[in-house]
Structures are given as C-alpha cells and as structure tokens.
Coordinates of C-alpha atoms in Angstrom, one line a residue:
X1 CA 109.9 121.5 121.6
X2 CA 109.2 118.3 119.3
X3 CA 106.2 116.3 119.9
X4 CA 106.6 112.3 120.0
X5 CA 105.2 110.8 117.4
X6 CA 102.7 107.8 118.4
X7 CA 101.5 104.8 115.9
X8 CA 98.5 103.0 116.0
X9 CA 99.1 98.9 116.6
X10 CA 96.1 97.5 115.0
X11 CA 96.1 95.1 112.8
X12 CA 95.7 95.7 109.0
X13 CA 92.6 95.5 107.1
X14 CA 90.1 95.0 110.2
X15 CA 86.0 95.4 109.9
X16 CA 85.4 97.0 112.9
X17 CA 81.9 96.3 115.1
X18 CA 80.0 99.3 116.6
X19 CA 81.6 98.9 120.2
X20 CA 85.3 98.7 118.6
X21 CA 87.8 101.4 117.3
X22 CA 85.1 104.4 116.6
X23 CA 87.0 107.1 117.9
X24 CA 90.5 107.7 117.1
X25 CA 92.4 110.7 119.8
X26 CA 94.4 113.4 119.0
X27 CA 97.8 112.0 118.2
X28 CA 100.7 112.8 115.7
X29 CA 101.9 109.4 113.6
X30 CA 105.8 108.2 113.4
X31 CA 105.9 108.8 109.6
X32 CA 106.9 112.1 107.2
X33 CA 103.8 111.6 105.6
X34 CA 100.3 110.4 106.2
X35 CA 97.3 109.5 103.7
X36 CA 94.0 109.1 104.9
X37 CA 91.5 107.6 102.5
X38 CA 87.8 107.3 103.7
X39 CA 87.4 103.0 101.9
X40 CA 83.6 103.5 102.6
X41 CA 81.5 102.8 99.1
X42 CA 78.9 105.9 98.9
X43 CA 76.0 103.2 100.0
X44 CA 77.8 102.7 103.2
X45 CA 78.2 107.0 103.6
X46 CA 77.6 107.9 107.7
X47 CA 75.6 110.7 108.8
X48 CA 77.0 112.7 109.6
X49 CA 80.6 111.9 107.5
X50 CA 83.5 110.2 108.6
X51 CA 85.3 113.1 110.0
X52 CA 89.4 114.2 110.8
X53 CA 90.2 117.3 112.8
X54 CA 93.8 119.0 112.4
X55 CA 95.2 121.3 115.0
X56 CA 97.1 123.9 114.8
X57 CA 98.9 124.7 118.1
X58 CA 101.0 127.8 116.7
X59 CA 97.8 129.9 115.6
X60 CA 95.7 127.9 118.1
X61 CA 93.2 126.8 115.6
X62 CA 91.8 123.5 114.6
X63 CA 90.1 122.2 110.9
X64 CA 87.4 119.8 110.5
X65 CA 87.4 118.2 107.4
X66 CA 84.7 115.8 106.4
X67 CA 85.7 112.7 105.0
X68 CA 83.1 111.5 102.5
X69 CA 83.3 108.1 100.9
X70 CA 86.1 107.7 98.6
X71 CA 88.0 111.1 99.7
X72 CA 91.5 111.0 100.6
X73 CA 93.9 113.6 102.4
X74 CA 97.7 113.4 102.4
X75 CA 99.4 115.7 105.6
X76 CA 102.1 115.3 107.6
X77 CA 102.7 113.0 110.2
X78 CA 103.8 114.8 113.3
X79 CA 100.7 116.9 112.3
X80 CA 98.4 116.6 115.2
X81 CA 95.2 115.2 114.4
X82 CA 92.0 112.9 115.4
X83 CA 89.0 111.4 113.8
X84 CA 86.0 112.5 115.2
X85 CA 83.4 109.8 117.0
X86 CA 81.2 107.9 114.8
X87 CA 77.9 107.4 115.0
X88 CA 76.8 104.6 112.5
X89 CA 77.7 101.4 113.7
X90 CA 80.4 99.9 111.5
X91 CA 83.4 101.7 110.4
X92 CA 86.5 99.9 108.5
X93 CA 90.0 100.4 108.7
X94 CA 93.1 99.4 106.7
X95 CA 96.4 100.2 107.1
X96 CA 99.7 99.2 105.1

C-alpha cells in the first residue's frame, strides 16, 4: 500500500509566535526529496533542540534526531516524519 503524500500550506519565510506552528504531526511530504535545515543562529539554540522523528513502519522503529542550529538533513519525502513540540517560544520557518 502507498501512503498519500500531504504538504504543508504555510506561507514562506514566516516568524512564528509561541502559540503558532510549534508542533509539526507525523506526515509524509509530496516531493522525492526533502531537506530540513534547522535556520536558528547558535544564540537562538532551544533546550532541548529543535527535534525530527522518522518512522520506520517496516521494522517498526522510529529515530530521533536532534536538530541543532545550523544542521541540515536531506531524506525522502514519502518518508514518514514529524518535528517534535517545542518548548522555547519562537521558532521560524522557511520554505521554498
């Protein structure tokens, strides 16, 4: 069975305030490839990091990777994967 990929529709290059956009669900995006790219400068590093989790429904196993300022991660799109809750209060998103 092939999962339907979902997009996100918000708008590019938002600053997000602490009650908007700090969790991001499991989902799989409509692309071959994704690149996620943590845009935080080091000064602006949460506690505890920015993080994504990948799941892996075949072995039943998930990843959590964290995201420090900076880091970026290319995968695939229909790859199933969130970003884990924040808990500092801004967070800032682009997207091309």
């Amino acid at each position: 069975q092939q999962e339907t990929p979902s997009t996100s529709d918000s708008s590019p290059s938002s600053s997000l305030s602490s009650t908007e956009d700090r969790y991001l669900p499991e989902h799989t995006d409509a692309s071959l490839y994704t690149f996620n790219i943590n845009l935080n400068f080091a000064h602006e590093a949460h506690d505890p990091p920015a993080q994504l989790v990948f799941y892996d429904p075949t072995i039943e196993k998930e990843t959590i990777l964290d995201m420090e300022p900076g880091m970026a991660v290319l995968h695939r799109g229909l790859y199933r994967h969130q970003a884990l809750p924040l808990s500092s209060p801004k967070r800032r998103r682009d997207q091309l």
